[in-house]
Short mmCIF file of C-alpha atoms and ligand atoms in Angstrom, two decimals:
data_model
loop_
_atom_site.label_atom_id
_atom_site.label_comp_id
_atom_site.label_asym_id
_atom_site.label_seq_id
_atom_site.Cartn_x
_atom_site.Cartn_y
_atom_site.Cartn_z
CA UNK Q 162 52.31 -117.06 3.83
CA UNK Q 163 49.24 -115.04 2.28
CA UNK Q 164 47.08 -113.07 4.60
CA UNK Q 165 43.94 -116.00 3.29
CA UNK Q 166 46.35 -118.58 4.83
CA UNK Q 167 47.24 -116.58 8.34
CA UNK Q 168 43.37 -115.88 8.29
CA UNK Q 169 42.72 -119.64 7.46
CA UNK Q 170 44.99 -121.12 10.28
CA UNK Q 171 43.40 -118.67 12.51
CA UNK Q 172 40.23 -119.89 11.87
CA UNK Q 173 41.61 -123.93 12.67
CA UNK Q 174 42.98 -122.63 16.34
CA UNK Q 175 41.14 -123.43 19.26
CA UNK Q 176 41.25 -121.20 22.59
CA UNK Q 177 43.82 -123.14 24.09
CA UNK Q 178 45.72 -123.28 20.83
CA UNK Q 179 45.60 -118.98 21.10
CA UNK Q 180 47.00 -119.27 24.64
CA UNK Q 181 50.04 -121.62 23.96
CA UNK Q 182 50.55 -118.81 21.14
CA UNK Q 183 50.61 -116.17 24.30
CA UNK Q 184 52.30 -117.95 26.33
CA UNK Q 185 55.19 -118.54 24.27
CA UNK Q 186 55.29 -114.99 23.16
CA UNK Q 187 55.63 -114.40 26.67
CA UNK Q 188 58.39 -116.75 27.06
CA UNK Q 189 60.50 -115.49 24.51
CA UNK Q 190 61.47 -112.77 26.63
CA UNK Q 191 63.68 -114.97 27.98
CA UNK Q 192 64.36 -117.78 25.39
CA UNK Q 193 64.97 -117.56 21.81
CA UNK Q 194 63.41 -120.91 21.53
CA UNK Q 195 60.78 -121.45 24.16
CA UNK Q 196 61.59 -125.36 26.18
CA UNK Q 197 58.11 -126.47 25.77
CA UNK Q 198 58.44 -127.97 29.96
CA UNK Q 199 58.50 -123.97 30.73
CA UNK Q 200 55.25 -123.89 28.52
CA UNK Q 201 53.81 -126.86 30.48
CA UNK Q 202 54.93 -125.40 33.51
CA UNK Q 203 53.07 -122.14 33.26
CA UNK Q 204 50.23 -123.35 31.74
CA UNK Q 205 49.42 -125.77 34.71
CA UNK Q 206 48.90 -128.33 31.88
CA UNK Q 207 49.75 -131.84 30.99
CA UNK Q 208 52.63 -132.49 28.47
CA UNK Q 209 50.37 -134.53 26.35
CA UNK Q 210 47.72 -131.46 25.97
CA UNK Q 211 50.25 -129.14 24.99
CA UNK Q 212 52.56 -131.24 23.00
CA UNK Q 213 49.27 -131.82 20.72
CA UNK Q 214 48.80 -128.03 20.32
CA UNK Q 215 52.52 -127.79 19.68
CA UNK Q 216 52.41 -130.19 16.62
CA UNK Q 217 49.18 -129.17 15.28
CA UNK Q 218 50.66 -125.18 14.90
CA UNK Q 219 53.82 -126.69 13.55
CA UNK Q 220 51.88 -128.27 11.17
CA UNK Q 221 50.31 -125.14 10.27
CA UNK Q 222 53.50 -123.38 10.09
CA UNK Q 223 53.22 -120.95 12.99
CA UNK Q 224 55.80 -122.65 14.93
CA UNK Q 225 59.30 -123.99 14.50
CA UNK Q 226 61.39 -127.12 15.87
CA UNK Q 227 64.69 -126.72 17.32
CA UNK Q 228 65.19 -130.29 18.68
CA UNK Q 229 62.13 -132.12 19.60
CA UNK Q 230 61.95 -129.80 22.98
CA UNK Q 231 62.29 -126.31 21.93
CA UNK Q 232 60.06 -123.77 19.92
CA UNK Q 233 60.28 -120.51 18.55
CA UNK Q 234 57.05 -118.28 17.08
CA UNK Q 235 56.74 -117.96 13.36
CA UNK Q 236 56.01 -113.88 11.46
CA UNK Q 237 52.51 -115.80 11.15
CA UNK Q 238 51.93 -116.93 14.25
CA UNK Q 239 52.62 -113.09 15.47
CA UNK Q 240 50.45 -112.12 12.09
CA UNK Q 241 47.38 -114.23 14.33
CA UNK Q 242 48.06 -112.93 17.75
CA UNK Q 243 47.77 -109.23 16.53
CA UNK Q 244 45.00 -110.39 14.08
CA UNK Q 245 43.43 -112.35 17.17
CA UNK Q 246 43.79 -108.98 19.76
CA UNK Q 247 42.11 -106.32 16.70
CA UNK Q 248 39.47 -108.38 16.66
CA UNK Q 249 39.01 -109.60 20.65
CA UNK Q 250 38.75 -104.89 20.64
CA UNK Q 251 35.87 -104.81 18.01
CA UNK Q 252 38.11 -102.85 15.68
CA UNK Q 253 38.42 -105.22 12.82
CA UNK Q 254 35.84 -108.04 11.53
CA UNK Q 255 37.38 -109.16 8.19
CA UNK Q 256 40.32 -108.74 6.09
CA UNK Q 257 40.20 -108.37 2.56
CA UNK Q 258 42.42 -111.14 0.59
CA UNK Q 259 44.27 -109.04 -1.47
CA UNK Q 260 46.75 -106.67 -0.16
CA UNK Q 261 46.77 -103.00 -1.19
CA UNK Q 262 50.62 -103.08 -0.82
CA UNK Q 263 52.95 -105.37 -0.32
CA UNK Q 264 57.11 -104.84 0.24
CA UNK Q 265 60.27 -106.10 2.11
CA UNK Q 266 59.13 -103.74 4.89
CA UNK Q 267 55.70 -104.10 5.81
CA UNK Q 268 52.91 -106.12 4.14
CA UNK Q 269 49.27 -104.09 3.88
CA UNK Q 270 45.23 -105.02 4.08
CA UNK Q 271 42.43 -103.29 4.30
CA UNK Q 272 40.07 -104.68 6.83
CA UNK Q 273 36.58 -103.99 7.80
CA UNK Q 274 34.98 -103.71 11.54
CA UNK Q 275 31.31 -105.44 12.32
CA UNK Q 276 29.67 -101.30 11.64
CA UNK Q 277 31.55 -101.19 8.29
CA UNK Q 278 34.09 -98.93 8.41
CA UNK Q 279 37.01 -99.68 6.71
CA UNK Q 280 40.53 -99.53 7.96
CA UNK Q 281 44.25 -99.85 6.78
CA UNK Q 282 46.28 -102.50 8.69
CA UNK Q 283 49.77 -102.40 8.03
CA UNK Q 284 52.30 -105.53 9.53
CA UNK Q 285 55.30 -104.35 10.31
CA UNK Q 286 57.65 -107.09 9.26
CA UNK Q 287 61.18 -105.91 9.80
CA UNK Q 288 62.32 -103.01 12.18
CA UNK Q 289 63.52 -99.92 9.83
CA UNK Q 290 63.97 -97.69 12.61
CA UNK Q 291 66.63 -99.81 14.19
CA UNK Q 292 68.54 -99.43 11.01
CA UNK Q 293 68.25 -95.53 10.47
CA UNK Q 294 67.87 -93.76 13.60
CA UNK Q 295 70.08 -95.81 16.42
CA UNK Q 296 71.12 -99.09 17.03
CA UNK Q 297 70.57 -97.90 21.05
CA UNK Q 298 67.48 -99.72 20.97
CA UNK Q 299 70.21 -103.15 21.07
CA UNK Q 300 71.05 -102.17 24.33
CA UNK Q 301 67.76 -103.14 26.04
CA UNK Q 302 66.58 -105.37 22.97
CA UNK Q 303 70.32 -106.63 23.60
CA UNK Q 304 69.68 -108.69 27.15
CA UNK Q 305 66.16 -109.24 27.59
CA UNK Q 306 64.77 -110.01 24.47
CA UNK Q 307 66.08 -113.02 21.80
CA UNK Q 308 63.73 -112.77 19.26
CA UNK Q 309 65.26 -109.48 17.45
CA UNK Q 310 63.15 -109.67 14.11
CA UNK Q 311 59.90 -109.56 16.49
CA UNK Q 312 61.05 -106.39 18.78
CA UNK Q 313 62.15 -104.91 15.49
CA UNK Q 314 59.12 -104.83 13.79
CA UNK Q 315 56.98 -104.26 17.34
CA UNK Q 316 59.29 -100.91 17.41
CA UNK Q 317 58.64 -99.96 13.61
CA UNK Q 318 55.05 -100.32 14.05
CA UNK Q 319 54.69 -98.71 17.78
CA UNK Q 320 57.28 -95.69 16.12
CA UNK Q 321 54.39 -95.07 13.17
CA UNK Q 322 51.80 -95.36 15.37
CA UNK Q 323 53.26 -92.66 17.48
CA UNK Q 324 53.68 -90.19 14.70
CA UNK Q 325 50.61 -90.58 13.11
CA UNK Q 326 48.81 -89.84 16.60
CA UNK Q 327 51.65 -86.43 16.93
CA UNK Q 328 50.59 -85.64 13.35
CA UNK Q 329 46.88 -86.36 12.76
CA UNK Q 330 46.41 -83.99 16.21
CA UNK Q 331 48.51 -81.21 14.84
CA UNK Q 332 46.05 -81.81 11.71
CA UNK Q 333 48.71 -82.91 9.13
CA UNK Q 334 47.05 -84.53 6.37
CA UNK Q 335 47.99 -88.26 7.97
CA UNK Q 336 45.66 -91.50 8.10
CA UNK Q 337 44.00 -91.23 11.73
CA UNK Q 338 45.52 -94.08 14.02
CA UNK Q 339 42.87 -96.43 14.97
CA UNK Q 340 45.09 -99.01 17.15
CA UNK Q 341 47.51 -100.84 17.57
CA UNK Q 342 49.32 -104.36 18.98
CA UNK Q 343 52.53 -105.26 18.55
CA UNK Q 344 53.56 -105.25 14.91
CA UNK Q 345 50.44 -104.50 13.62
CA UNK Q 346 49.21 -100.91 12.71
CA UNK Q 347 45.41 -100.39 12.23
CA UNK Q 348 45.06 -96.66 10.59
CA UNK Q 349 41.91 -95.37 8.57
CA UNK Q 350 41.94 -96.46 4.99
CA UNK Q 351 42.83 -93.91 2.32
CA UNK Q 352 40.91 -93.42 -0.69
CA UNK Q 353 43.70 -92.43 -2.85
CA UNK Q 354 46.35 -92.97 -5.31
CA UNK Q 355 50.16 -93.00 -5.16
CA UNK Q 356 51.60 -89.92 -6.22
CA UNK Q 357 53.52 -91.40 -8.77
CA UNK Q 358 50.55 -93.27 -10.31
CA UNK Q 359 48.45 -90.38 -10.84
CA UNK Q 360 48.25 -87.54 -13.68
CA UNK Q 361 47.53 -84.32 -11.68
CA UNK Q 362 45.41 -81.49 -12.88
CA UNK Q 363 46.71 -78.92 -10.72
CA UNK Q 364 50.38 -80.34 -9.27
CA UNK Q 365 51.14 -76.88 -7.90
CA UNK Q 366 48.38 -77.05 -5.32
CA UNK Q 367 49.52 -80.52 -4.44
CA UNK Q 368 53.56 -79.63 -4.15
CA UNK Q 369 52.16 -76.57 -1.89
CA UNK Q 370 49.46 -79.16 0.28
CA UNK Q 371 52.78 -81.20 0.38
CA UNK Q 372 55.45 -78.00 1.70
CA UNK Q 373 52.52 -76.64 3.98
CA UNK Q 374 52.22 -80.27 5.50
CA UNK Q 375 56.39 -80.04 5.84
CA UNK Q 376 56.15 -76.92 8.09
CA UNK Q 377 53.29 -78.16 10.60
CA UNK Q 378 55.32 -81.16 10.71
CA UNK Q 379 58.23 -78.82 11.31
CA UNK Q 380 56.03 -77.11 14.45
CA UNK Q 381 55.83 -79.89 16.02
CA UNK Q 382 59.20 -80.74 15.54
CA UNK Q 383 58.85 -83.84 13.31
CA UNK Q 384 60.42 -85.18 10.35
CA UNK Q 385 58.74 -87.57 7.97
CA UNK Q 386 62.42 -88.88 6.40
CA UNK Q 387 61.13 -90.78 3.68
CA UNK Q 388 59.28 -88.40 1.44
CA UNK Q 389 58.69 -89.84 -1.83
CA UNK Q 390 56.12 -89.97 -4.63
CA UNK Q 391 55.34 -93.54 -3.03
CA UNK Q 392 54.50 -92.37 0.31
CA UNK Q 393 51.72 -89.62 -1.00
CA UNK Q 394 48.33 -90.67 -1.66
CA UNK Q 395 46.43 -88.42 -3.53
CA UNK Q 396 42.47 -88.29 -3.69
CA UNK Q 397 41.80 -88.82 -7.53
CA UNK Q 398 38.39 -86.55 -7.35
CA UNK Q 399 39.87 -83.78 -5.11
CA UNK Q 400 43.54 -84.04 -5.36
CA UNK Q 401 44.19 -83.73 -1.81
CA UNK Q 402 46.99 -85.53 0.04
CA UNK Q 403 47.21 -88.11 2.44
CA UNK Q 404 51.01 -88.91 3.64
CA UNK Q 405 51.83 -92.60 4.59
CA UNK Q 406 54.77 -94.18 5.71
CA UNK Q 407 56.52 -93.30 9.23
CA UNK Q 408 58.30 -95.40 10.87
CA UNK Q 409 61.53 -93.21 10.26
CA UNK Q 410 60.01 -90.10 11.08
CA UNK Q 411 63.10 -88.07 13.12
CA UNK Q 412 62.78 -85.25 15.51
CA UNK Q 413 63.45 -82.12 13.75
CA UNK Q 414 65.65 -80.98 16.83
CA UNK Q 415 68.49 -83.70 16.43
CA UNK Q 416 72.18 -83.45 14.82
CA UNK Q 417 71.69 -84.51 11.43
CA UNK Q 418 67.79 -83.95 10.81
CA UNK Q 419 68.58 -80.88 8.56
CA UNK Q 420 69.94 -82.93 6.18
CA UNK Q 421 67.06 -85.76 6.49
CA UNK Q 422 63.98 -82.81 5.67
CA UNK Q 423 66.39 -81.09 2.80
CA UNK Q 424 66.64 -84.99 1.00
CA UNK Q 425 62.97 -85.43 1.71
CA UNK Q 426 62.92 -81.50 0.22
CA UNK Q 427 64.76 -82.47 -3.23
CA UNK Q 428 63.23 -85.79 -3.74
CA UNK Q 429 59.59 -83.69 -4.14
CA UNK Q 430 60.89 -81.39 -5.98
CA UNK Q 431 62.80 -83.19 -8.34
CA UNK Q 432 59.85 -85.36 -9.06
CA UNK Q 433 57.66 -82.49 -9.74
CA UNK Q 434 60.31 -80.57 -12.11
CA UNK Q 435 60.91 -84.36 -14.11
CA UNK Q 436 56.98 -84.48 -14.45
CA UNK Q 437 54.88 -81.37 -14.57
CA UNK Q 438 58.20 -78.90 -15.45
CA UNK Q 439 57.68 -76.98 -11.94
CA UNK Q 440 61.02 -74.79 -11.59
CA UNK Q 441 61.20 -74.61 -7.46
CA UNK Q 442 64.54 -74.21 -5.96
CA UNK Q 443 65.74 -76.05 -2.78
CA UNK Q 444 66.90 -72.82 -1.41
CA UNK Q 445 63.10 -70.91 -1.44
CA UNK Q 446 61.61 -73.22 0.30
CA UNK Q 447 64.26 -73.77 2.76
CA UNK Q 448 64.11 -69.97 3.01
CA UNK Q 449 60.88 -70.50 3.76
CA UNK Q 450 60.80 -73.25 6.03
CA UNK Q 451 63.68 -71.51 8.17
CA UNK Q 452 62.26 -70.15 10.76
CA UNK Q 453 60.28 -73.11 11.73
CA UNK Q 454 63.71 -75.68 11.83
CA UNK Q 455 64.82 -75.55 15.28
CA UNK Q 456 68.15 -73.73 15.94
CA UNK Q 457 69.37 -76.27 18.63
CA UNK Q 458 71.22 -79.38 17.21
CA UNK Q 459 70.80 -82.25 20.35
CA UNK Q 460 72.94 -85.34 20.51
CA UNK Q 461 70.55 -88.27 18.88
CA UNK Q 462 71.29 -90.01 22.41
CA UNK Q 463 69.77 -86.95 24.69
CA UNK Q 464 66.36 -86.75 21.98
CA UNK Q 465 65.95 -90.53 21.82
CA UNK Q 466 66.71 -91.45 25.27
CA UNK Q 467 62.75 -90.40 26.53
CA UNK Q 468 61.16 -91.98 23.44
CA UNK Q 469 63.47 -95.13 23.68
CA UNK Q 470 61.41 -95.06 27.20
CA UNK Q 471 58.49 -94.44 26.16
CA UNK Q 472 58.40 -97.01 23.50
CA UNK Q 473 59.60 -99.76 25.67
CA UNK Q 474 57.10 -98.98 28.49
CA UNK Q 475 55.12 -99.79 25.47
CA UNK Q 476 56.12 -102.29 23.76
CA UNK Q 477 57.24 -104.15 26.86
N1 ATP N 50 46.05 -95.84 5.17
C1 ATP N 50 46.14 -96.39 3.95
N2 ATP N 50 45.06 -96.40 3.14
C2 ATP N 50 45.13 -96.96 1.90
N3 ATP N 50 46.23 -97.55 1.41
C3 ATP N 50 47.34 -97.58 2.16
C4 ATP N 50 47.36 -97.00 3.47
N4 ATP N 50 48.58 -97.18 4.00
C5 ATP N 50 49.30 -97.83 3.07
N5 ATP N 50 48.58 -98.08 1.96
C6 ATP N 50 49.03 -98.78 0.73
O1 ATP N 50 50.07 -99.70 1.08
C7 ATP N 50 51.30 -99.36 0.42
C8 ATP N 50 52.48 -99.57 1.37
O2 ATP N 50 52.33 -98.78 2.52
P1 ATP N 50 53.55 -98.06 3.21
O3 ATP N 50 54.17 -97.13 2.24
O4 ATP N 50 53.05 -97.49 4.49
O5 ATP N 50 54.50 -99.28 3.53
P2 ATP N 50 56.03 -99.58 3.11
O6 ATP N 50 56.77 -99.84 4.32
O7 ATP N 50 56.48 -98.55 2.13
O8 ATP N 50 55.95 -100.90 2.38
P3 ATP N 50 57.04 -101.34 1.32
O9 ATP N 50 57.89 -102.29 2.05
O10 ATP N 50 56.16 -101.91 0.26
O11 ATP N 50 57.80 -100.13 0.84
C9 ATP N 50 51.12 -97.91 0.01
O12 ATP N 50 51.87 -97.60 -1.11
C10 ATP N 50 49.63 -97.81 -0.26
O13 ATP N 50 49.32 -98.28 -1.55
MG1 MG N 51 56.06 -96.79 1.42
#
């Protein structure tokens, strides 16, 4: 569904209609499909009230049917309860139709708030962290939660949001977090291009922006771990960077993250040899990022175990 048509239904939805939304958000804590008696139930309601909402959303396509009795939230239905919160917190006040990128990951907008500035929201829509870094997060998505796709992608997003916040403090060139709800990041937009859109005038003052922004990264012990010539924006006028892209990011500490930052390593290079003939080997900048990569190697499951934690505190 196009972010017009999310915005659209949005529009149709009545404050009751936001609150069955809620409710069976809530709900699906325990049920993969919601009973709509529980949703009667705790909204103190009558069946008839409810059971209008319930086919006018369905309708809309922001709910599905299992059985005439059972209901399950729709990506947007989620799209309009994170759409619904940005806006409830003054932080957004429209949403531009087109989208300024849109993949199999995450779908992009930029939005305005009521005093005009202008923002980046990016929807999360499936949960790559889950995939790359540990399946651990199963074991408490595993029991409590039966929606997976929507914990996923509430992960992805609350993992970005988290690094962006480490890095834009420890002044890595990073969009600065504005807020966030569930799978919805809202980050300040970027006036720039993808790297691998633009013709640079001086590409050995970006590669070095780029290997400088590696080692803060590295001081705090972070790891982007998908550095590409898609995830660098570049300012056209000043040729400055802007890095995007983080739900992956990796602690720099863990078994296994050496080899993560020395593929994030070649992929820059590589693409700066191919297109502007820059001859930089691997091994001098890894010589010079060496002191900064932690000697200790953890067990994933001793790093993660706090920020598993900490996310679902969050996310919960
Ligand atoms: N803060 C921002 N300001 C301006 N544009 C942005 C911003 N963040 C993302 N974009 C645009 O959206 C595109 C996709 O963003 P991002 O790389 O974060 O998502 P993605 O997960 O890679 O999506 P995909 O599934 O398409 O690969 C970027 O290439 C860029 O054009
Ligand atoms: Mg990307």
């Amino acid at each position: 569904m196009s972010i017009s048509n999310v915005v659209a239904s949005y529009n149709e939805l009545s404050k009751l209609d936001l609150r069955v939304l809620r409710v069976i958000e809530v709900l699906h804590r325990n049920y993969e499909y919601v009973p709509v008696r529980r949703i009667v139930k705790y909204m103190n309601l009558s069946e008839e009230v409810i059971n209008k909402s319930i086919s006018k959303m369905n309708k809309l396509k922001l709910l599905v049917r299992r059985g005439p009795d059972n209901v399950r939230l729709t990506f947007p239905a989620y799209d309009i309860l994170s759409i619904h919160t940005m806006v409830k917190r003054g932080v957004i006040d429209a949403i531009a139709p087109t989208p300024l990128g849109v993949g199999k990951e995450s779908d992009v907008y930029a939005a305005e708030s009521s005093s005009g500035d202008k923002y980046a929201l990016k929807f999360h829509r499936i949960g790559r962290v889950s995939f790359r870094n540990t399946r651990k997060y199963r074991v408490w998505i595993g029991e409590r939660r039966h929606i997976t796709w929507l914990y996923e992608a509430k992960i992805s997003a609350h993992m970005e949001y988290m690094a962006l916040t480490e890095a834009y403090r420890a002044k890595v060139p990073v969009p600065k977090p504005r807020a966030i709800t569930r799978h919805l990041v809202a980050m300040e937009y970027i006036n720039g291009i993808e790297l691998f859109k633009i013709r640079l005038s001086n590409p050995e003052s970006v590669l070095e922006q780029i290997i400088s922004a590696i080692e803060d990264l590295l001081r705090i012990n972070i790891i982007h771990g998908d550095l590409n010539e898609y995830n660098i924006l570049v300012n056209p006028s000043s040729e400055k960077i802007t890095i995007i892209d983080w739900p992956q990011w990796m602690y720099a500490n863990v078994k296994g993250s050496k080899t993560i930052l020395m593929r994030d390593l070649n992929i820059i290079l590589r693409y700066f040899k191919s297109n502007y003939g820059l001859n930089i080997s691997i091994d001098a900048v890894m010589g010079r990022l060496a002191p900064l990569i932690p000697s200790s190697e953890l067990p994933p499951e001793k790093v993660y175990s706090r920020l598993i934690k900490r996310i679902t505190s969050l996310v919960s």
